[in-house]
Each structure stands twice: as structure tokens, then as C-alpha cells.
Short mmCIF file of C-alpha atoms in Angstrom, two decimals:
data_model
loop_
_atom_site.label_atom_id
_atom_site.label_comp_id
_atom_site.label_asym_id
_atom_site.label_seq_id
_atom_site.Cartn_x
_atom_site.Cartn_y
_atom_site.Cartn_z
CA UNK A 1 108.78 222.30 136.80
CA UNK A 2 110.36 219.16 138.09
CA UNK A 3 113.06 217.34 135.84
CA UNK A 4 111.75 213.84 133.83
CA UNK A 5 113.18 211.06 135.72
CA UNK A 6 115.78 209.50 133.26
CA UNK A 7 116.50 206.80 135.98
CA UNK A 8 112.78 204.96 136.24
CA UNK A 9 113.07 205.57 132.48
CA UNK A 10 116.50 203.30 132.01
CA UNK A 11 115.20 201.06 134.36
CA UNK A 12 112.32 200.09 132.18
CA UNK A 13 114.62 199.66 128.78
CA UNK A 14 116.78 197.33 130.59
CA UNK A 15 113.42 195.44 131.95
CA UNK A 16 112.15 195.00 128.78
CA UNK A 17 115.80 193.96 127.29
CA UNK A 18 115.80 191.36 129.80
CA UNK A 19 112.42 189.66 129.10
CA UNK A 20 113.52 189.75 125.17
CA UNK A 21 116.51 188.10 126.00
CA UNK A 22 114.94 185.05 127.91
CA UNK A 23 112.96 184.40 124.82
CA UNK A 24 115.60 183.05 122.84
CA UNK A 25 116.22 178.90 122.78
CA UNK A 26 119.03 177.71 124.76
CA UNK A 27 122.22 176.12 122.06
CA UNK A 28 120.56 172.61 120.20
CA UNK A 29 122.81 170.09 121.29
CA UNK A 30 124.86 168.30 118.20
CA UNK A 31 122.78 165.23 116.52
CA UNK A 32 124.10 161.95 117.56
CA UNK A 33 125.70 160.49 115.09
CA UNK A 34 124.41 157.36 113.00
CA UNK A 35 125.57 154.40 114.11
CA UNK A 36 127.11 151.51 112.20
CA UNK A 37 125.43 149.04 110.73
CA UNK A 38 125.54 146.26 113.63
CA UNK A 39 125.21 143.42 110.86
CA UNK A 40 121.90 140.10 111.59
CA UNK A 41 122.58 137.39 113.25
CA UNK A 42 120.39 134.15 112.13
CA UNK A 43 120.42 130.61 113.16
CA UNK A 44 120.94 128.16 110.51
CA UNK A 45 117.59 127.44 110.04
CA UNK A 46 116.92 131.09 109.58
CA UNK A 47 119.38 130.96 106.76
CA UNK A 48 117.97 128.05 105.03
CA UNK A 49 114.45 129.48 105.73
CA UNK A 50 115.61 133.17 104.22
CA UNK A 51 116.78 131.24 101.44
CA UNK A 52 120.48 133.02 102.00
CA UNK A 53 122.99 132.56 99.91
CA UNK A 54 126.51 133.29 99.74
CA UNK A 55 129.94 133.46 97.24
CA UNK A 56 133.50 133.59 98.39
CA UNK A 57 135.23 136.77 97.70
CA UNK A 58 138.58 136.53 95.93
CA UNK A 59 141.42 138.61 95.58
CA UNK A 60 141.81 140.44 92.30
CA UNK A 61 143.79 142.72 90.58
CA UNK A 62 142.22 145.70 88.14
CA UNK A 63 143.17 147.90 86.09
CA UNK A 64 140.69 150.54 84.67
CA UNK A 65 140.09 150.53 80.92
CA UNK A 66 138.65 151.44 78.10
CA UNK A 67 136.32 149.66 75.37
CA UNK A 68 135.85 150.35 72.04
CA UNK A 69 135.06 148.37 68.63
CA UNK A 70 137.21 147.47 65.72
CA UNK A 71 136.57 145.07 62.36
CA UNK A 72 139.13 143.25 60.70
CA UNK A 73 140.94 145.05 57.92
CA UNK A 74 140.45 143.30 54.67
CA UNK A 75 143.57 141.86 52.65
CA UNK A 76 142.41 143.78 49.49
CA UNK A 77 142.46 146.88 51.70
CA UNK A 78 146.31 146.28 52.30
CA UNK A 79 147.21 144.75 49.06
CA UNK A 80 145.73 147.87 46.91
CA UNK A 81 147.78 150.18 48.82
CA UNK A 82 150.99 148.12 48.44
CA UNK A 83 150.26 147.81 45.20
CA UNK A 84 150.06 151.03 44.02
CA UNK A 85 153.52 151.98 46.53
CA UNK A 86 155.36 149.30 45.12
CA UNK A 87 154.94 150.16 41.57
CA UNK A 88 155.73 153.39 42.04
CA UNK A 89 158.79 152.23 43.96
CA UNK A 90 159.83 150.12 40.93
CA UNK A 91 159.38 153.18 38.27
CA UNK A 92 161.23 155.41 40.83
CA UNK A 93 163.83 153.59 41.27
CA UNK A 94 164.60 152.32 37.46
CA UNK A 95 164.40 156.20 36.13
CA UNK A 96 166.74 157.19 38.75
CA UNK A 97 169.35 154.47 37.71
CA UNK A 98 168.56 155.70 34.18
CA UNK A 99 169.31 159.28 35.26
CA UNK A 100 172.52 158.41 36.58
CA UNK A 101 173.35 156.45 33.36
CA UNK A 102 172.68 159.53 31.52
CA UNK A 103 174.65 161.73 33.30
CA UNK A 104 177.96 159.92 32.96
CA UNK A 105 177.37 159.11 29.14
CA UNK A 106 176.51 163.12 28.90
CA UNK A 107 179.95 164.75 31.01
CA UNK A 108 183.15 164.50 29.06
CA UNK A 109 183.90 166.17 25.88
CA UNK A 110 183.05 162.73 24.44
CA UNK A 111 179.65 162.32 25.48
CA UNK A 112 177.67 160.00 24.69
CA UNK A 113 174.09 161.30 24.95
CA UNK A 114 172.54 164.23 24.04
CA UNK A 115 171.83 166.94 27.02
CA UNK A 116 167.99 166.39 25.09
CA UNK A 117 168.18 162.98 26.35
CA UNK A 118 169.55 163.86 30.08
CA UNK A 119 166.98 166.68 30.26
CA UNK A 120 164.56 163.46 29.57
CA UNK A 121 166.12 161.10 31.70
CA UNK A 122 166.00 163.68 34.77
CA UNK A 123 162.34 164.69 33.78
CA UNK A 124 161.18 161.37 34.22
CA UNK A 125 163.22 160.46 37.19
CA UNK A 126 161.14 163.40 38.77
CA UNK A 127 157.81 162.33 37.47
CA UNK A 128 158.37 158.88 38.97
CA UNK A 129 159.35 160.39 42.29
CA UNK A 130 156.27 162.33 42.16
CA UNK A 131 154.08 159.52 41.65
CA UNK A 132 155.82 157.34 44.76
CA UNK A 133 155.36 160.13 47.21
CA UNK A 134 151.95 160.34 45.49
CA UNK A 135 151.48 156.64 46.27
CA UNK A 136 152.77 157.04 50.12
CA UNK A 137 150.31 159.85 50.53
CA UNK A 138 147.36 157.57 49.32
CA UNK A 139 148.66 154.79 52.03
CA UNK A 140 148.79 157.37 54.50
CA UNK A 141 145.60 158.65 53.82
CA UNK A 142 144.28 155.19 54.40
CA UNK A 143 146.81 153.69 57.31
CA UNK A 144 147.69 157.19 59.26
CA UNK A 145 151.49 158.81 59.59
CA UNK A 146 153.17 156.74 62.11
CA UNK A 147 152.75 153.00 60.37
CA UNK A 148 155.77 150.52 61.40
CA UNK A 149 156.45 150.64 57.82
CA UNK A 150 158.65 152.85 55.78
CA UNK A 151 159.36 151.50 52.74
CA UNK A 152 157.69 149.39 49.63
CA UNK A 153 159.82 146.30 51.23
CA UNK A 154 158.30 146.79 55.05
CA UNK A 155 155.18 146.70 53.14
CA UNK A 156 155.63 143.32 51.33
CA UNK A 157 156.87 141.81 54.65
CA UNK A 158 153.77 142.89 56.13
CA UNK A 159 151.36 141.75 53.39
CA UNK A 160 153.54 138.35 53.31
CA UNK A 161 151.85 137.89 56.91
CA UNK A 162 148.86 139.20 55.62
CA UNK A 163 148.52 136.87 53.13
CA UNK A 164 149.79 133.64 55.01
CA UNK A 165 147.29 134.40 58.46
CA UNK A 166 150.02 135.05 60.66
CA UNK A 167 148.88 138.46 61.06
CA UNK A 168 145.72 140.36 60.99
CA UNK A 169 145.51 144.01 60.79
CA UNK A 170 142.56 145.60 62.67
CA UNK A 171 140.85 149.03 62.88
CA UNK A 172 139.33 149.93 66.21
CA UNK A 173 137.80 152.90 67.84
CA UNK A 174 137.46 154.32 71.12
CA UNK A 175 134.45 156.46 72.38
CA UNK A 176 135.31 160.44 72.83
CA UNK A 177 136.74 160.84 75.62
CA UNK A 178 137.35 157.49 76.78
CA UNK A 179 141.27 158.05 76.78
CA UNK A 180 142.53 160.39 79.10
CA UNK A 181 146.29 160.39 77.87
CA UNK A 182 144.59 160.07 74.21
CA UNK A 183 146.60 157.12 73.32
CA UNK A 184 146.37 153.32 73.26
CA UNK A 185 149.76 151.59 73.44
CA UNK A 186 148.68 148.14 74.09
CA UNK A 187 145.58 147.15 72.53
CA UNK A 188 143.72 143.23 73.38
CA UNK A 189 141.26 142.41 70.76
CA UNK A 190 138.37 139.83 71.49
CA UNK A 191 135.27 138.20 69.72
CA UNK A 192 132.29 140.02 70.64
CA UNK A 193 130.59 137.73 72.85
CA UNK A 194 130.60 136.76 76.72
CA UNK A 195 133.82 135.25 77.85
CA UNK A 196 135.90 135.10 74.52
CA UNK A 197 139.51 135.00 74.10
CA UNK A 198 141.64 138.37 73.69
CA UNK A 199 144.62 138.57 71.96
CA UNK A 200 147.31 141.42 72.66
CA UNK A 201 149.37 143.67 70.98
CA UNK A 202 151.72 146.30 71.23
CA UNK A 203 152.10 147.19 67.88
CA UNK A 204 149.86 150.09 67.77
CA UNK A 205 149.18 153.40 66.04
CA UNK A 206 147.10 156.27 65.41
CA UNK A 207 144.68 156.02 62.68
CA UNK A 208 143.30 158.94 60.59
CA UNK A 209 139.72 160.50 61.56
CA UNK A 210 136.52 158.24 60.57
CA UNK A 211 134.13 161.30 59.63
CA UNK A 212 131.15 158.57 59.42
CA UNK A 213 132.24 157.86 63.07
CA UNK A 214 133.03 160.06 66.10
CA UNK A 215 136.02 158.63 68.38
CA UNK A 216 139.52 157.69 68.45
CA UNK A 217 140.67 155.64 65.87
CA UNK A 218 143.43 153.17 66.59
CA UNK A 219 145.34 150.34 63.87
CA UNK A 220 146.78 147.49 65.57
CA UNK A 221 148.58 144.45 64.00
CA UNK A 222 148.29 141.36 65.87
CA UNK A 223 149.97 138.09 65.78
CA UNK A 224 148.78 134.50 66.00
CA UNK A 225 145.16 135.02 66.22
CA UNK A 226 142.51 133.19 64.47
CA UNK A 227 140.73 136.53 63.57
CA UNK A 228 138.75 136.65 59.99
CA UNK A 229 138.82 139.29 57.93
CA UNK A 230 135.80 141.63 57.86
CA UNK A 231 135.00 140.00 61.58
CA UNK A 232 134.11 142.80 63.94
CA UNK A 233 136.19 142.67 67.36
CA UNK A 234 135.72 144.12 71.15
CA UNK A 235 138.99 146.37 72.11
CA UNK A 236 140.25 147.35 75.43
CA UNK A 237 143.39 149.49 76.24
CA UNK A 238 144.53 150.33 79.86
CA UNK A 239 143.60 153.80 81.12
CA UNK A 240 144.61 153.74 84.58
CA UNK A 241 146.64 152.53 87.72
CA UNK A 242 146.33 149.23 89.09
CA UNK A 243 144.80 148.31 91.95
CA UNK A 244 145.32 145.01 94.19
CA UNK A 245 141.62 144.42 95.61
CA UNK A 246 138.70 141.96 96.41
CA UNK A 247 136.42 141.18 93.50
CA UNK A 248 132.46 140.85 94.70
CA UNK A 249 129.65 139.08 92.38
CA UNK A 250 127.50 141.83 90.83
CA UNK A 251 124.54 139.65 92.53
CA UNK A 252 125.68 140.64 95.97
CA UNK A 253 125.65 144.73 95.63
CA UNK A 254 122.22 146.09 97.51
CA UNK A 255 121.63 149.39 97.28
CA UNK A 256 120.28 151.60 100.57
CA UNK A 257 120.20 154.78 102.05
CA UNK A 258 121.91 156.24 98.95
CA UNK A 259 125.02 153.93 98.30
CA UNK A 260 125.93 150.46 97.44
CA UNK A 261 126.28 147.57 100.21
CA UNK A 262 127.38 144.10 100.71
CA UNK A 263 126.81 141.76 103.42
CA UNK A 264 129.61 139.77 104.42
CA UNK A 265 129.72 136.89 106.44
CA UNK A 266 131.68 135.14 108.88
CA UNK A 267 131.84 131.86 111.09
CA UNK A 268 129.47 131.88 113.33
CA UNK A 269 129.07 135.60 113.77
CA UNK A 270 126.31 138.07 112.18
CA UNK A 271 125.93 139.72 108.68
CA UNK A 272 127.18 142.61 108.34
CA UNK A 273 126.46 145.36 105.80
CA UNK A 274 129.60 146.74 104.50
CA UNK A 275 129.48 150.03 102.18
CA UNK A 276 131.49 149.65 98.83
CA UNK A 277 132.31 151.67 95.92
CA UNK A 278 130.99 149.81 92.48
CA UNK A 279 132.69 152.05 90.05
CA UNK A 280 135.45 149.32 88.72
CA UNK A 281 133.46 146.76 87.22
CA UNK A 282 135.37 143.30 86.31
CA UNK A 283 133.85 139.98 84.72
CA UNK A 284 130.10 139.81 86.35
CA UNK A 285 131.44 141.62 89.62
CA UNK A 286 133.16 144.38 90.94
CA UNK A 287 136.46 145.21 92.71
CA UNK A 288 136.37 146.72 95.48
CA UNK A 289 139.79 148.48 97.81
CA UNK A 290 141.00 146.42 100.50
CA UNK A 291 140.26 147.37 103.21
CA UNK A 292 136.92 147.86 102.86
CA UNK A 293 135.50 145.17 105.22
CA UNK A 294 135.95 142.25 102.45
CA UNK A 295 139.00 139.85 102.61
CA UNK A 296 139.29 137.30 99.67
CA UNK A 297 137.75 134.01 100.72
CA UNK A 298 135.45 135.58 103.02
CA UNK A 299 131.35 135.02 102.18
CA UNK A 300 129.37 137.73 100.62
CA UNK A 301 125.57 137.28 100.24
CA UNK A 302 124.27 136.83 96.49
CA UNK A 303 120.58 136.03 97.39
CA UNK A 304 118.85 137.22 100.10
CA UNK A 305 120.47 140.28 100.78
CA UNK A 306 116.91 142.12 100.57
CA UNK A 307 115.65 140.15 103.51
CA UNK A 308 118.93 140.71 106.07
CA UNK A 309 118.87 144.62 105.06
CA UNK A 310 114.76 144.34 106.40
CA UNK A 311 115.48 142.29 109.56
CA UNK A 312 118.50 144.62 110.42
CA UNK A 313 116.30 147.59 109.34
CA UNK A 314 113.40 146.84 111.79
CA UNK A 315 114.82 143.65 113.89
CA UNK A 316 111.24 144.51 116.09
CA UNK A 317 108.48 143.49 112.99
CA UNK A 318 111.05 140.78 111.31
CA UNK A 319 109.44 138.16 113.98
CA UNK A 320 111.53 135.05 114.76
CA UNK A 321 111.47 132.99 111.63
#
């Protein structure tokens, strides 16, 4: 018997190896990348026909922050607790000068007082000192730990300005998580209402938990305001770095393609659609980084936008109007 032939046999593998292998697709070559956008020229009777309108950028300076709300503390508010602090104050300090008295009448072989009437001299001294720290607990309890005052006489000062309308003393709160550091230094109070004045302090502390109202709680005393009492206010505080950018109209942001445009002008040359980042909002507008394609007094469009991202979109079916 004659051997198999292992060579006709390896032959064939390798054919059929072969024809697998010129099967498979030769490499895809990379996509081309998109292109910029190349902006729209128009005449000017395009423009006025497009109805395309434009705003000067301006240069701007932000600073992110955070709101919150706040009323005005009442004056009865204030005045109960200092009050109740400074007559305890009064009856603290008049049994402790009475406690003294009694001990030097009561040393000596020839004393003076009974050790009856020290015993009762030093038993109300205590009571009285009871009922003061009693009283500073209450105001604590109401104004929070770290107040600017320490004393029934810081208090008086403070409800002097109360009373007179130098001062106002408000109550504000901050959503959860709205304060990264979990503080609020500086504090500017405003009306509620578009455009109305602020007012700004530094004189700022924690204020106890509102159960009847999730947040952080913030007192604030400010100065020279015209501020009612009861009035419900608009609080900001700074939360982040500043930034020295170009503010754009909220009226000129288009969004496309999955972001947030603006198309910027210039003399005599085309739109062009320039992609920005509208996450620091500021007074009906934005600000956006330099650098982004928008210098301050250059024209962004605020009407008409819609039309220029259509003619730049398909420039073949936008005809020549």
C-alpha cells in the first residue's frame, strides 16, 4: 500500500487559508473631521430683509454665587431676647455685689452678719447666675453661637440701632448644597424684584437649623439700608473664583447640534457661529471666557439667529433673498 500524500494534502489547507484571508475588508480610512463653522455672509439688504439684529458685547467680570431668601427680623424679636438677658444681667450682677458685701461683714471675729445670711447671699448670687446663663441660652437658641455680641451691653448697642433704623437684622437661607465651603462671609441683600438695589455686609454668622425649612441658615446685620421689618429679601454670597470675560444677551444663545452658539459679527465680513459655554448666568445674559471668539464691543446677533444657522446649514435651498 502506497503512503497518503501529506504534501497535495498541505497544499489544499494553505489554498483554502488563502481564499479566507482575501475575504476580509481592507483598514476603513479615519472619518474626516467636521469642519468649522465657516460663518454667512449677507448683503445689507439681506440683513434688513432677515430682520437681523445685533447687541455689542461688553467686557464683564463674574463671580459665581449663590441665592437664597431671607425676611427681615422683627424689633420685638431682638428686644424680647435683650430683655430677658439684660434683666438677668442686672439681678446677677446686684446679688454678686451683695455676696461680696456679705462676706467681708461675715470674716473677722467681729462679724457683722450671720454665716445664715452669707449662706443666703451666696445662694442667691448663684440662682441669679443661673438664670443669666439661662437667658444667654434662650438668645442663643434664637440668634446661633457665634453673634458679634457678648454681653447684655453689646446687646443694647445693637438694639439702639435697631430701634433708631440704622441697622436691620436679617435671616436668610441658602438652598442645600448651594455652598461648597458651607459658609457665607459676605452676604448682599436685595428687594425681591428685577433690578433692585443690594446692600452688603460682612457682618455675618451662622444661624441655628430652621426644622420648618431645609438649607443653610445665615444672620446678617446690615447698615444703612432702607429695609422694613418683616420685608422678605433676595441674598447672594460669593461661591467661587472670578473670572474677567465677555457678557452675551441671553437673546443671542441658539442652541444646535447639542451645544449653545452665538453668532458674532464683524465689519464687513460673515457671521460666524461661535460655540459658548452658558453655565455663568449674569443680569439677562451670560459670561462667557475670553477667548472664546467674542471680544467686548464686538456684535452678537439677538434676532435672527434662527435664520443665519438655516442659510449656513443648507446655503444651496436658502435662495438669494
Amino acid at each position: 500500500m502506497r503512503a497518503p500524500c501529506g504534501s497535495g494534502f498541505t497544499l489544499l489547507v494553505l489554498a483554502l487559508l488563502t481564499g479566507c484571508g482575501a475575504g476580509e475588508s481592507a483598514p476603513q480610512k479615519p472619518a474626516a473631521a467636521s469642519a468649522p463653522p465657516s460663518g454667512v455672509a449677507l448683503s445689507p439688504e439681506q440683513v434688513q430683509a432677515l430682520g437681523i439684529r445685533t447687541e455689542a458685547a461688553r467686557a464683564a467680570d463674574y463671580e459665581a454665587s449663590a441665592t437664597g431668601f431671607g425676611v427681615i427680623v422683627s424689633l420685638e424679636t431682638f428686644a424680647q431676647a435683650y430683655a430677658e438677658v439684660a434683666t438677668a444681667s442686672a439681678a446677677a450682677a446686684q446679688s454678686t455685689a451683695a455676696l461680696a458685701r456679705a462676706r467681708s461683714l461675715a470674716s473677722g471675729e467681729d462679724a457683722a452678719v450671720s454665716q445664715e445670711v452669707l449662706d443666703n447671699a451666696a445662694s442667691k448670687s448663684a440662682a441669679d447666675q443661673a438664670a443669666l446663663a439661662l437667658a444667654l441660652r434662650k438668645s442663643e437658641a434664637v440668634f446661633g453661637v457665634h453673634t458679634p455680641w457678648r454681653s447684655a451691653a453689646d446687646l443694647k448697642r445693637v438694639l439702639d440701632r435697631l430701634a433708631q433704623g440704622h441697622t436691620v437684622l436679617a435671616r436668610v437661607t441658602f438652598p442645600l448644597g448651594a455652598l461648597p465651603q458651607g459658609q457665607a462671609t459676605e452676604i448682599t441683600l436685595a428687594r425681591i424684584g428685577r433690578r433692585a438695589q443690594g446692600w452688603h455686609t460682612r457682618v455675618t454668622w451662622p444661624a441655628p437649623a430652621d426644622p420648618a425649612l431645609p438649607g443653610r441658615g445665615f444672620f446678617a446685620l446690615l447698615d444703612g439700608s432702607d429695609l422694613l421689618q418683616g420685608e422678605h429679601v433676595m441674598a447672594t454670597t460669593a461661591v467661587g473664583g472670578h473670572l474677567s470675560g465677555v457678557w452675551v444677551p441671553q437673546a443671542a444663545l441658539l442652541l444646535s447640534e447639542g451645544d449653545s452658539w452665538v453668532y458674532v459679527g464683524s465689519a464687513g465680513g460673515p457671521y460666524v457661529r461661535v460655540r459658548v459655554e452658558p453655565n455663568r448666568p449674569d443680569a439677562g445674559g451670560y459670561v462667557v471666557a475670553s477667548g472664546t471668539g467674542i471680544a467686548p464691543g464686538q456684535p452678537v446677533v439677538v434676532s435672527g439667529a434662527g435664520l443665519l444657522l438655516s442659510r449656513e446649514l443648507n446655503p444651496a435651498g436658502s435662495g438669494g433673498g
